[in-house]
mmCIF file of C-alpha atoms and ligand atoms in Angstrom:
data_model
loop_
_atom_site.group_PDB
_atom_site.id
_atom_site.type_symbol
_atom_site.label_atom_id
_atom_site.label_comp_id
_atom_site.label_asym_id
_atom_site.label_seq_id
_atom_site.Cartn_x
_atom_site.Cartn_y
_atom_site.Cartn_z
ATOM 1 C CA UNK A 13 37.148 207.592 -45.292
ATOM 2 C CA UNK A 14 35.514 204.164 -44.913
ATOM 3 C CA UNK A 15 33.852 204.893 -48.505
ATOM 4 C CA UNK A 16 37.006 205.816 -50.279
ATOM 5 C CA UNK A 17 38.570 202.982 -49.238
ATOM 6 C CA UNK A 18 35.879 201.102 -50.525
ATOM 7 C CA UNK A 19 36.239 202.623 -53.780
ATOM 8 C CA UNK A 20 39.994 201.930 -53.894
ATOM 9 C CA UNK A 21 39.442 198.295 -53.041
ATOM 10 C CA UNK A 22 36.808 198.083 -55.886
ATOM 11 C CA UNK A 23 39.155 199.010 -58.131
ATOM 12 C CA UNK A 24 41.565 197.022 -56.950
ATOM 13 C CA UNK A 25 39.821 193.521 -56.820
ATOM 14 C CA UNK A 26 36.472 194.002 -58.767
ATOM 15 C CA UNK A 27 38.027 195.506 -61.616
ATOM 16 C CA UNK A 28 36.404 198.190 -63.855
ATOM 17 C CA UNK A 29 35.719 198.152 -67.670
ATOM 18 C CA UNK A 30 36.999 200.888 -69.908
ATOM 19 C CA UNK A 31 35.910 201.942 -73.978
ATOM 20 C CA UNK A 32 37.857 199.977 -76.546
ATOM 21 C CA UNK A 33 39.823 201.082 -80.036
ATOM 22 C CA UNK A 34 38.934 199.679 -82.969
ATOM 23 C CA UNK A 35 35.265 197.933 -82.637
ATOM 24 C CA UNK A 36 33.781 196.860 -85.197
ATOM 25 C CA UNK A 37 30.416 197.975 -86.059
ATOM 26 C CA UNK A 38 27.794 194.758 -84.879
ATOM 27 C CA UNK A 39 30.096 194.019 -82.016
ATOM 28 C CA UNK A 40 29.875 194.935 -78.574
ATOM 29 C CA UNK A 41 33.842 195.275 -76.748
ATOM 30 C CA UNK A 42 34.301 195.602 -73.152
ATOM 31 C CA UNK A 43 37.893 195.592 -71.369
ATOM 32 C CA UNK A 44 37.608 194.544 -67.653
ATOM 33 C CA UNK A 45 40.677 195.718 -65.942
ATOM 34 C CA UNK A 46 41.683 194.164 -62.704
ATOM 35 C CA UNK A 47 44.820 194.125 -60.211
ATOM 36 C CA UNK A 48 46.804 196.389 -58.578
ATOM 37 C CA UNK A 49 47.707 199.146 -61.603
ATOM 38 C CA UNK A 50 45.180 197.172 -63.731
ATOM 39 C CA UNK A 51 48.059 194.884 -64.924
ATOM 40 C CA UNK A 52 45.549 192.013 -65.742
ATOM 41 C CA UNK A 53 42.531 192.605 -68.332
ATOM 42 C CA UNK A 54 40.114 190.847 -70.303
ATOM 43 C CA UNK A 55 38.765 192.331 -73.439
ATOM 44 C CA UNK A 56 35.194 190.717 -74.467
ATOM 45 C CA UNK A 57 33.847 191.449 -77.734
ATOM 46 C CA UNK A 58 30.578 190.200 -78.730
ATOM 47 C CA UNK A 59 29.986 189.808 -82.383
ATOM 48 C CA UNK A 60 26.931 187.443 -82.069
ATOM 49 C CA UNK A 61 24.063 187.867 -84.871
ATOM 50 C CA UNK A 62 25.288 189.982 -86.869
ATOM 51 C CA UNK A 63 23.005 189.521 -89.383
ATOM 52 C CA UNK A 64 23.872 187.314 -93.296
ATOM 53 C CA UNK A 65 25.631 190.214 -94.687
ATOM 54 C CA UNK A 66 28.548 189.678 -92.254
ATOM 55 C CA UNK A 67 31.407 188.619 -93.491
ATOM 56 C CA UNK A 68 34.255 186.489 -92.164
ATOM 57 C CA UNK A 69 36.642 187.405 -90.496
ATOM 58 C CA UNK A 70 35.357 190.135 -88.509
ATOM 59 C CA UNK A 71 37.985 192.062 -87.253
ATOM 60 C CA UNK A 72 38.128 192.746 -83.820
ATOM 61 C CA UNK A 73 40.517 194.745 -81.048
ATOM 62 C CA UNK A 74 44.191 193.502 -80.275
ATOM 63 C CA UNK A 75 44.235 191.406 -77.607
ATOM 64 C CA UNK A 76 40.793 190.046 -77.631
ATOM 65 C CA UNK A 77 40.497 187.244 -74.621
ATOM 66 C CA UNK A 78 36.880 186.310 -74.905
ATOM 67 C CA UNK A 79 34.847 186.363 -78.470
ATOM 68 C CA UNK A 80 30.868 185.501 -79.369
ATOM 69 C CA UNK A 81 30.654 184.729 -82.818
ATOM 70 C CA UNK A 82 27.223 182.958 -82.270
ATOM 71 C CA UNK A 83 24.522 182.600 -84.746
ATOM 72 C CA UNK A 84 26.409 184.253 -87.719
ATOM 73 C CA UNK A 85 25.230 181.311 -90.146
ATOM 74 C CA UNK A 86 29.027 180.564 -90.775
ATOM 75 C CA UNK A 87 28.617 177.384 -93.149
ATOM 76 C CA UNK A 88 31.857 175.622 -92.602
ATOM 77 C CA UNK A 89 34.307 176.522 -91.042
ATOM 78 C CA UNK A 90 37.134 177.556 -93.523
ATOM 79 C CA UNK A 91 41.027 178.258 -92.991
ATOM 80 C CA UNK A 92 40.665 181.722 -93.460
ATOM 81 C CA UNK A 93 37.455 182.731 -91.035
ATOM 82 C CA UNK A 94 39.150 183.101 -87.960
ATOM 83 C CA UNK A 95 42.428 185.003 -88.899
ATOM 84 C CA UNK A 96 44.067 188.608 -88.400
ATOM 85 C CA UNK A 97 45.232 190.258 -85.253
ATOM 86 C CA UNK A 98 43.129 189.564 -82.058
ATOM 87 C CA UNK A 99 42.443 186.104 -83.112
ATOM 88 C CA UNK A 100 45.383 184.450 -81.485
ATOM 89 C CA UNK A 101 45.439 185.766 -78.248
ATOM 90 C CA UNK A 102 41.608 184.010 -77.380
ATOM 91 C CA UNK A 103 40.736 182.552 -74.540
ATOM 92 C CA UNK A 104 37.080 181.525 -75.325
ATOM 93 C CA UNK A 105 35.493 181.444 -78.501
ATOM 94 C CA UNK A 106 31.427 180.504 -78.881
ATOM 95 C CA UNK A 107 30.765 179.123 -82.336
ATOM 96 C CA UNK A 108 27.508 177.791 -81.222
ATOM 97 C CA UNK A 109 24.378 177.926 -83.602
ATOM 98 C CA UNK A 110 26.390 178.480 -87.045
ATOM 99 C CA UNK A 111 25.601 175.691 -89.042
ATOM 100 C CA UNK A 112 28.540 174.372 -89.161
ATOM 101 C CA UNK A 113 29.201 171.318 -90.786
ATOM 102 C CA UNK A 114 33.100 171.040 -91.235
ATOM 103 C CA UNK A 115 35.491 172.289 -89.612
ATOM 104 C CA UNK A 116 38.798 172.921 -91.790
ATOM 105 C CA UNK A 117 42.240 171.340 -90.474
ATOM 106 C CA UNK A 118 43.528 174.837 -89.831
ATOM 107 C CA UNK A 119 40.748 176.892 -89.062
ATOM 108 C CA UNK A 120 41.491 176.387 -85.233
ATOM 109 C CA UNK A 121 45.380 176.134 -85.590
ATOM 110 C CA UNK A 122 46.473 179.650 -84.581
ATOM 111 C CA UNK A 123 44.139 180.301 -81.566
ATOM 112 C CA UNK A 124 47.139 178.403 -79.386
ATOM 113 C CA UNK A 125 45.772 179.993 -76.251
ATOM 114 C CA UNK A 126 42.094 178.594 -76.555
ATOM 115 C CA UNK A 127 40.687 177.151 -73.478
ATOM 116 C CA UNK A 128 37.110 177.457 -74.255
ATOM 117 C CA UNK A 129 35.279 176.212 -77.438
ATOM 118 C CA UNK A 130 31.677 176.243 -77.355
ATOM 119 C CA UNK A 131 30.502 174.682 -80.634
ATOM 120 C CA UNK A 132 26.867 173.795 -79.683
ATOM 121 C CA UNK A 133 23.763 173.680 -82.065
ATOM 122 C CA UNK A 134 25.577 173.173 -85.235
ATOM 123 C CA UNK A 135 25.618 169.797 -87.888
ATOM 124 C CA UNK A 136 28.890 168.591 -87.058
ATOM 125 C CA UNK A 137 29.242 164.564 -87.517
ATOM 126 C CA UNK A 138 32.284 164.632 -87.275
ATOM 127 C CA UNK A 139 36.091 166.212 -86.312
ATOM 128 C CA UNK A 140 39.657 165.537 -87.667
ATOM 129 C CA UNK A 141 41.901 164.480 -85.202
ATOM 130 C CA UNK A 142 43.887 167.583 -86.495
ATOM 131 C CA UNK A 143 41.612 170.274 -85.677
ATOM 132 C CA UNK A 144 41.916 170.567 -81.982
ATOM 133 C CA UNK A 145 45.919 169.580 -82.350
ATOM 134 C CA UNK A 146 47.702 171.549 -80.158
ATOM 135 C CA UNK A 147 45.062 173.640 -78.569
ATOM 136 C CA UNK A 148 44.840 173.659 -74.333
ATOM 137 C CA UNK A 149 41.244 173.296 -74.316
ATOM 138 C CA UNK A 150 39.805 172.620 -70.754
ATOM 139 C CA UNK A 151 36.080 173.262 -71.509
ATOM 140 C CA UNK A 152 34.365 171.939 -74.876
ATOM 141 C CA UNK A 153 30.443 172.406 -75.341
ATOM 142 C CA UNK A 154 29.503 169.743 -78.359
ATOM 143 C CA UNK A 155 26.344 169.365 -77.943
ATOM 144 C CA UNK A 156 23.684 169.779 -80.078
ATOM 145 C CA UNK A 157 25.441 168.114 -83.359
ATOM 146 C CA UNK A 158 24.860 165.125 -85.175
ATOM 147 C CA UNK A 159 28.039 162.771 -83.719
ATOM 148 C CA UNK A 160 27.120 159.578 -84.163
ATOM 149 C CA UNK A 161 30.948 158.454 -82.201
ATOM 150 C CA UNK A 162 33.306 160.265 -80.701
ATOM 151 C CA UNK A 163 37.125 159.782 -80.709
ATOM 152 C CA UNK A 164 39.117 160.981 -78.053
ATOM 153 C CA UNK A 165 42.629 161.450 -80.534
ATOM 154 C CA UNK A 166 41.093 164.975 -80.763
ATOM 155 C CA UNK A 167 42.159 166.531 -77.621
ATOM 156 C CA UNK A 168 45.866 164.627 -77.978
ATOM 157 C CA UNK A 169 47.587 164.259 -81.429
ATOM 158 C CA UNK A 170 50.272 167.046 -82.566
ATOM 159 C CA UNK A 171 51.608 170.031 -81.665
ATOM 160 C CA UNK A 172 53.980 173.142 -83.588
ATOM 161 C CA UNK A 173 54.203 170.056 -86.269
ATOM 162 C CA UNK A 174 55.783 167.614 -84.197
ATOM 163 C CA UNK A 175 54.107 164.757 -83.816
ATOM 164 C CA UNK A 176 53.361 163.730 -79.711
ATOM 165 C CA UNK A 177 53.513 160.115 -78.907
ATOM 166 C CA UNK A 178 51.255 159.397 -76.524
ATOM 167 C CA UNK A 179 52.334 156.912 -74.026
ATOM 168 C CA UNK A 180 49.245 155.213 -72.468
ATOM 169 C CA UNK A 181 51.180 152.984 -69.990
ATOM 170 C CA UNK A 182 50.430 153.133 -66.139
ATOM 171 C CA UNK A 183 47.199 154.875 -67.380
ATOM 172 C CA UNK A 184 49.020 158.253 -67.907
ATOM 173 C CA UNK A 185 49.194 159.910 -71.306
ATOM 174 C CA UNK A 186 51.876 161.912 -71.297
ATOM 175 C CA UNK A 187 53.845 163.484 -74.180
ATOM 176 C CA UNK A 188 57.300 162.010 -74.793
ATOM 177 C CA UNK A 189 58.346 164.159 -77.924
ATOM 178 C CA UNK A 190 57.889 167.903 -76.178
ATOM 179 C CA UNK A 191 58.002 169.238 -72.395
ATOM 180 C CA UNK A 192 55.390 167.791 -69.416
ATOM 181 C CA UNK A 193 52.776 170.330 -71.070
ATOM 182 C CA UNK A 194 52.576 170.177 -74.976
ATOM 183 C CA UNK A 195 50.234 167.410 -76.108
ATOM 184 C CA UNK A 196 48.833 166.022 -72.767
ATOM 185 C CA UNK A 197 45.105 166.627 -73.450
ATOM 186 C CA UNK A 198 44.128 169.502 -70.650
ATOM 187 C CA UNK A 199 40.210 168.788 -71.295
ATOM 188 C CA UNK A 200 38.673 168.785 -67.546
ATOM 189 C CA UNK A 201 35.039 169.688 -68.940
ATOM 190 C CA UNK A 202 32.948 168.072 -72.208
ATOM 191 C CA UNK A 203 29.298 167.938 -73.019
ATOM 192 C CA UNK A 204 28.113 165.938 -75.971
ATOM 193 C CA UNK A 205 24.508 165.824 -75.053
ATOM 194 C CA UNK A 206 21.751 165.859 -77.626
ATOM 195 C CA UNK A 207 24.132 164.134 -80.432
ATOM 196 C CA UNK A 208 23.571 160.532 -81.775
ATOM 197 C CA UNK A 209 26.011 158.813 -80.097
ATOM 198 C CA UNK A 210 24.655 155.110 -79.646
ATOM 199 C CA UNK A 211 27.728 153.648 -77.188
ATOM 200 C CA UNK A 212 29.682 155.528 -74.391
ATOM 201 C CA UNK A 213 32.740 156.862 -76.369
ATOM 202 C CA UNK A 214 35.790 155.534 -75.614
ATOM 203 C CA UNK A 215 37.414 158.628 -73.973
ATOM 204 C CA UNK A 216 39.562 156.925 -71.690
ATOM 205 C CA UNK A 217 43.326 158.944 -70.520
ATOM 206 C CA UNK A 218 41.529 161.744 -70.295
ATOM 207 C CA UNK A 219 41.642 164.293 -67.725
ATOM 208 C CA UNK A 220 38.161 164.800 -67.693
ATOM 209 C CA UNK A 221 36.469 166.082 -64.670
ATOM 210 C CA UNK A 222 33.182 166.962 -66.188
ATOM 211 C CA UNK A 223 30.891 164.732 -68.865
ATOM 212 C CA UNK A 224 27.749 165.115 -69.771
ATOM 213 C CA UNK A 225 25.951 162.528 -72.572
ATOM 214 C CA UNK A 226 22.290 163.372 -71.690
ATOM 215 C CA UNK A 227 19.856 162.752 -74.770
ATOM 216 C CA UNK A 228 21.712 160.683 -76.902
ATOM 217 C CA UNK A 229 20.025 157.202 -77.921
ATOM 218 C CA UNK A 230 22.241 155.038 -76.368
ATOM 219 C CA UNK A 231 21.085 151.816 -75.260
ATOM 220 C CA UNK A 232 23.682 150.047 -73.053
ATOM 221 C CA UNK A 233 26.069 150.936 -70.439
ATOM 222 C CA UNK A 234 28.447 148.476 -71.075
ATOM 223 C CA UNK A 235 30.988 146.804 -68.424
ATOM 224 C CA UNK A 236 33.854 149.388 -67.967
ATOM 225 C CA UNK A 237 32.292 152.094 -70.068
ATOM 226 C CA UNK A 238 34.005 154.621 -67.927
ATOM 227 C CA UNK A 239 36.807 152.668 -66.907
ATOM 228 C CA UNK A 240 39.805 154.778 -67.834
ATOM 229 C CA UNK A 241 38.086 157.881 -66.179
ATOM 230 C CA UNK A 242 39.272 157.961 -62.917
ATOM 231 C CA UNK A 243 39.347 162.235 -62.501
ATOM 232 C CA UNK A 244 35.930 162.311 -63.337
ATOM 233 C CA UNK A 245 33.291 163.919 -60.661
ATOM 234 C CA UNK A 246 30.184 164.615 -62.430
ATOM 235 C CA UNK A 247 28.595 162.174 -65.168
ATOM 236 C CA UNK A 248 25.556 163.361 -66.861
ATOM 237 C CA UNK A 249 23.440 160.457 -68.142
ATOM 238 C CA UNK A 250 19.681 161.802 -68.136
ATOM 239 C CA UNK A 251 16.971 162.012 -70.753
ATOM 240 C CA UNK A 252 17.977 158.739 -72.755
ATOM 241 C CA UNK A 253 14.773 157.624 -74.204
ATOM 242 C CA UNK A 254 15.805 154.571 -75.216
ATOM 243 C CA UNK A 255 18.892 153.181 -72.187
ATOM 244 C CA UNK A 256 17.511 150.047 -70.843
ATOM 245 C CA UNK A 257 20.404 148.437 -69.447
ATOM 246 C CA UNK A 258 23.881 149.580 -67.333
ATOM 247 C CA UNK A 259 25.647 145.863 -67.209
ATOM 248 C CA UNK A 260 27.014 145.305 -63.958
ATOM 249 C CA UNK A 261 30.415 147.403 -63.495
ATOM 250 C CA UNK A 262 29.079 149.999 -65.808
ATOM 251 C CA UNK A 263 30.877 152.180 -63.730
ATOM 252 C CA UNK A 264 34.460 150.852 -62.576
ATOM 253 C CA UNK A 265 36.970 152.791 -62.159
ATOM 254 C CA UNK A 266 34.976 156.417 -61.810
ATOM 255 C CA UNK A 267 36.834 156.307 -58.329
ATOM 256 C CA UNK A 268 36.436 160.497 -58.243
ATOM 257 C CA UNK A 269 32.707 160.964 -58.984
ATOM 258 C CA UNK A 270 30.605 162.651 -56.872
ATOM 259 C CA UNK A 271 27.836 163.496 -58.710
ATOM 260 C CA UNK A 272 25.504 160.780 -61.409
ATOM 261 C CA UNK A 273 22.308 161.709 -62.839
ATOM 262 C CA UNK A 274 20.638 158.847 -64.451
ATOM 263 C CA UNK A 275 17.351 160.734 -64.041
ATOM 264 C CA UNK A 276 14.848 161.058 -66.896
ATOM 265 C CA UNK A 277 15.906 157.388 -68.159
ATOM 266 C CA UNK A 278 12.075 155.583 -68.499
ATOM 267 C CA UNK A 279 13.052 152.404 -69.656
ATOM 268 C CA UNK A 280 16.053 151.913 -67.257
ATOM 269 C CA UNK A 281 14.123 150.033 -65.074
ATOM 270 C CA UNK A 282 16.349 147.348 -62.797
ATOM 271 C CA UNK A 283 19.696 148.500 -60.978
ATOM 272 C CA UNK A 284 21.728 145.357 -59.873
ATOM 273 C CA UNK A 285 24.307 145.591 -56.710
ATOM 274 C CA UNK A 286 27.325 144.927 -59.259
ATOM 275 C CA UNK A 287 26.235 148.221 -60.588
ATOM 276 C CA UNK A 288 27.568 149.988 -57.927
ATOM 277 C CA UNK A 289 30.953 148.464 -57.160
ATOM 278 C CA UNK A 290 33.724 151.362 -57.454
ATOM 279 C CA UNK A 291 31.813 154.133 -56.675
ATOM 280 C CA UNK A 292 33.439 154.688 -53.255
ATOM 281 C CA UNK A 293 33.380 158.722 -53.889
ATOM 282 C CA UNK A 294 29.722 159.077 -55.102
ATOM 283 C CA UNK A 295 28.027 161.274 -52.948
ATOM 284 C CA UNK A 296 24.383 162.193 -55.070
ATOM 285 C CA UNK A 297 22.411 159.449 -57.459
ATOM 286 C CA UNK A 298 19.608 161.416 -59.461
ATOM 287 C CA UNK A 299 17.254 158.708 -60.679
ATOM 288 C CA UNK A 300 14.708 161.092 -60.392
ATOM 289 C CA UNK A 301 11.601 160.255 -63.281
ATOM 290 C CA UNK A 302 13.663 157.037 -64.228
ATOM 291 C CA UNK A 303 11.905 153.715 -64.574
ATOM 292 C CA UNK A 304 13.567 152.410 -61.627
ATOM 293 C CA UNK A 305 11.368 152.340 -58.519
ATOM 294 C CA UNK A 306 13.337 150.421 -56.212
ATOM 295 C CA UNK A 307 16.887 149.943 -54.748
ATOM 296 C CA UNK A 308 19.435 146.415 -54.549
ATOM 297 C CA UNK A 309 19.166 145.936 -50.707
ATOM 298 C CA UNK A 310 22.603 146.454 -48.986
ATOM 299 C CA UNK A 311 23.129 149.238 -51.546
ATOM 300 C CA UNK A 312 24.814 151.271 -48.828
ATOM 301 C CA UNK A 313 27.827 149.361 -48.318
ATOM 302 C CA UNK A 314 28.898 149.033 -51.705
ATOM 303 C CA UNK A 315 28.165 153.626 -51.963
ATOM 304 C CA UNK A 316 30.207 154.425 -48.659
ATOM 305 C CA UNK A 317 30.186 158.068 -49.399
ATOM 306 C CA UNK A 318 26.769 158.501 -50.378
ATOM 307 C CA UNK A 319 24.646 161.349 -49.130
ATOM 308 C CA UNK A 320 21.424 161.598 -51.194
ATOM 309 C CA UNK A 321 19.318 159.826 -53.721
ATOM 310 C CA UNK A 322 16.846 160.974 -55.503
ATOM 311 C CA UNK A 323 13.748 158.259 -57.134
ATOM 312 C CA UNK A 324 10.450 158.210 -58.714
ATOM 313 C CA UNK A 325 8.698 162.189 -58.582
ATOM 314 C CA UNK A 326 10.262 163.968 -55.751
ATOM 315 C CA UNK A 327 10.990 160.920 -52.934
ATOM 316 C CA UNK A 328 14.494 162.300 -51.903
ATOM 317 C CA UNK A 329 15.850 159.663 -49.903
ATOM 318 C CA UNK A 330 19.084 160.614 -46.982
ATOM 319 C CA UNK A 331 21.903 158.903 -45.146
ATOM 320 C CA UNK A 332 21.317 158.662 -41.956
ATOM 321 C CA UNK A 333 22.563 156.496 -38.848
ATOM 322 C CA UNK A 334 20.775 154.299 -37.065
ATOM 323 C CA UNK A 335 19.735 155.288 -33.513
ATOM 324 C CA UNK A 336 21.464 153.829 -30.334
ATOM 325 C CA UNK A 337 24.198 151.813 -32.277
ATOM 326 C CA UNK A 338 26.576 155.027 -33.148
ATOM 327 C CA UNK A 339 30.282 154.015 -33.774
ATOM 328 C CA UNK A 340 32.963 156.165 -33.294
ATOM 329 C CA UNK A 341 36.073 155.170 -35.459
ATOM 330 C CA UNK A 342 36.499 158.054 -37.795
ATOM 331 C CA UNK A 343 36.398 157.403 -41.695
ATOM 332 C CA UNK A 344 35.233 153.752 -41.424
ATOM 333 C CA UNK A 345 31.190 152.881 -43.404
ATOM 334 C CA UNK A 346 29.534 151.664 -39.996
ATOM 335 C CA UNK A 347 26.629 148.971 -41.336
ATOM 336 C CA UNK A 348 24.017 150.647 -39.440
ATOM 337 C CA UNK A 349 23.741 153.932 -41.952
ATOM 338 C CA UNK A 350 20.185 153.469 -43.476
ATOM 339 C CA UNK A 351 18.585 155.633 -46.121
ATOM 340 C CA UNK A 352 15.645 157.586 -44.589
ATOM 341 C CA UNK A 353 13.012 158.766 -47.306
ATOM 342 C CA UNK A 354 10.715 161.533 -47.245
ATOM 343 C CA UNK A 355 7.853 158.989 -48.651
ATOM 344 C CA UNK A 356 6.926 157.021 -45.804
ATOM 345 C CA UNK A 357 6.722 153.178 -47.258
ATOM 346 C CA UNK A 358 10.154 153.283 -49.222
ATOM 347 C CA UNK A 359 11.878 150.246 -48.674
ATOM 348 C CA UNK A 360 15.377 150.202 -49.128
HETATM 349 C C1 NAG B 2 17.438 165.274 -60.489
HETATM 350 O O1 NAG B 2 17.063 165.328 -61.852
HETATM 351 C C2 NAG B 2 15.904 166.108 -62.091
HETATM 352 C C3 NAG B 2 15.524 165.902 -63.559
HETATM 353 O O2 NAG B 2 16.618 166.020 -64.418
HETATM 354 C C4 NAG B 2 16.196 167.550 -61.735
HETATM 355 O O3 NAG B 2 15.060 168.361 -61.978
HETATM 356 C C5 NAG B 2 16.575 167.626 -60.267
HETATM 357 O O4 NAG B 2 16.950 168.935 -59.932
HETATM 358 C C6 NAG B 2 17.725 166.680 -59.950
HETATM 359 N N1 NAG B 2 17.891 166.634 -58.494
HETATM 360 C C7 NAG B 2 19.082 166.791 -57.900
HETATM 361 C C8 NAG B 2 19.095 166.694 -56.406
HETATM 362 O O5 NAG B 2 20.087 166.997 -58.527
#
C-alpha cells in the first residue's frame, strides 16, 4: 500500500518524461510531465553539436519550452535561423559557443516567451537595443564575448511596435505606453564576465538581483558605480588582473547585497572605510587571493550585517560578540561584535 502510494505521489509531484513526435535526427527531446493529470509539461530538446552540415533552422517538436542549440558554428545570427513552429513557445534557449558575431534585429523577435538566453563563448561586441525588445528575459549569460561597454536600453526599449517610454523618475522604470508588465525590463540575473569591459556599465533601473563582471580589465570602481542597483544581492567582481582602485562609495546604494566577491583581485591592494558605507545588508566579503592583507579598523560598524570575510589564502575571519558585555535589544549593531580569525595574529 505504502509503495503504491509512493508511486502515485511520484507521478504526481516528480513528474515523468514520455517519447516525443517529430524529433529531429541530431536532437535529443524529452517531455517532463508534471501535476495532477500531467496538465503542466516541459519539452527539452537538445540539438547541441550537431555537426557543420546542420542547417538552420532545425525543426523541432510543437511546444518546445527548453532548446540547446550550442556549438552549431551558427555565424551570425540571421532573421530566418530561429523560425517555424516550436520556436515561439521557448522558455530557454543556449546559443553559447556559436561564433556569433551579430545578432540580426529580428532574429530574437518572435521567441516572446524567452526567459533564458545563454549566449556565452561567442564574438559578440556588441547588441542593438532592438534585439532583446520585448522579450521577458530574467536570466542572460554574456559572458565570454568581446563587449568592450554595455548599455542597459537592451533589456527596456519597445514592445509589439509600440514604442515604451521609460520613465526613470523616483528610480522606477516603468512603462507608460502599455500595461504594468510590457517593457519594464524583468532581468533579475546577468553575467558579463570574461568580456572587455573597462568601466562598470551603467545598468542602473534595473531589476537586477544577480551580476557578475569577473575577468574583465577594468581598472576603477568609480564613486556610485552601482548606485541605481538597489535589488541587487550578489556582485561578482573577482579575477580582475588589472582593478587597483574602488574610490570610496564604490558601492552606494547596493542596499540588498548579500554576497561580494572581490577575491582574485592582486593589485587591489588598500580598502578605505568610505568603501563600505551603504552596505548595511552585506553579509559575506570574499577577498580571498586579493592584494589586500588588511582591514580599515572599525570596519564592523559601517557592515552591520556582516557574517564572514574571507582574506589572504584561506584566513576566514567570523562575527562574533565580545564576551561578558552581551546586549540584549533585538536588531540594534552592539559595538562590541569583533571579527575572530582562524589565523591567530589577524588584526582587525
Ligand atoms: C572566495 O573566493 C575564492 C576564489 O574565487 C573561492 O575559491 C572561495 O570559495 C570563495 N569563498 C567563499 C566563502 O565564497
Amino acid at each position: 500500500m505504502l509503495r503504491l502510494l509512493c508511486h502515485v505521489l511520484s507521478l504526481l509531484v516528480v513528474g515523468h518524461s514520455s517519447a516525443v513526435k517529430n524529433c529531429h535526427p541530431g536532437c535529443r527531446c524529452k517531455v517532463e510531465n508534471f501535476g495532477q493529470f500531467d496538465s503542466f509539461s516541459l519539452t527539452r530538446v537538445d540539438c547541441s553539436g550537431l555537426g557543420p552540415a546542420a542547417s538552420m533552422p532545425v525543426p523541432i517538436p510543437l511546444d518546445t519550452t527548453h532548446l540547446d542549440l550550442s556549438s552549431n558554428t551558427m555565424g551570425p545570427l540571421s532573421d530566418s535561423m530561429l523560425t517555424g513552429p516550436g520556436y515561439t513557445t521557448l522558455i530557454s534557449l543556449d546559443l553559447s559557443s556559436n561564433h556569433i558575431t551579430k545578432i540580426s534585429l529580428n532574429a530574437l523577435c518572435r521567441l516572446r516567451y524567452l526567459e533564458n538566453l545563454d549566449l556565452s563563448d561567442n564574438s559578440l561586441e556588441s547588441l542593438s537595443s532592438r534585439a532583446l525588445a520585448g522579450l521577458p528575459l530574467a536570466e542572460v549569460d554574456l559572458s565570454y564575448n568581446s563587449f568592450q561597454n554595455f548599455d542597459m536600453d537592451v533589456f527596456a526599449t519597445k514592445v509589439n511596435g509600440e514604442p515604451v517610454i521609460v520613465d526613470l523618475s523616483h528610480n522606477q522604470i516603468r512603462s507608460v505606453s502599455r500595461g504594468d508588465q510590457g517593457g519594464v525590463p524583468l532581468i533579475q540575473s546577468l553575467s558579463l564576465t570574461a568580456n572587455r569591459l573597462t568601466d562598470v556599465p551603467a545598468l542602473g533601473g534595473l531589476p537586477l538581483r544577480y551580476l557578475n563582471l569577473d575577468d574583465n580589465p577594468i581598472v576603477s570602481i568609480r564613486e556610485g558605480a552601482f548606485s541605481q542597483l538597489k535589488d541587487l544581492v550578489h556582485l561578482s567582481l573577482s579575477g580582475m588582473n588589472q582593478l587597483r582602485e574602488i574610490q570610496p562609495h564604490g558601492f552606494e546604494g547596493l542596499e540588498s547585497l548579500q554576497v561580494l566577491d572581490l577575491s582574485e583581485n592582486p593589485e587591489l591592494k588598500m580598502l578605505s572605510l568610505a568603501i563600505f558605507t551603504g552596505l548595511e545588508s552585506l553579509q559575506e566579503l570574499n577577498l580571498s587571493n586579493s592584494g589586500v592583507t588588511s582591514l580599515p579598523s572599525n570596519m564592523l560598524a559601517h557592515l552591520p550585517s556582516i557574517k564572514s570575510i574571507v582574506l589572504g589564502q584561506g584566513i576566514q575571519c567570523r562575527r562574533t560578540q565580545k564576551q561578558g558585555q552581551f546586549h540584549w535589544q533585538l536588531g540594534q549593531v552592539t559595538h562590541n561584535d569583533v571579527l575572530t580569525c582562524n589565523v591567530a595574529g589577524v588584526v582587525v
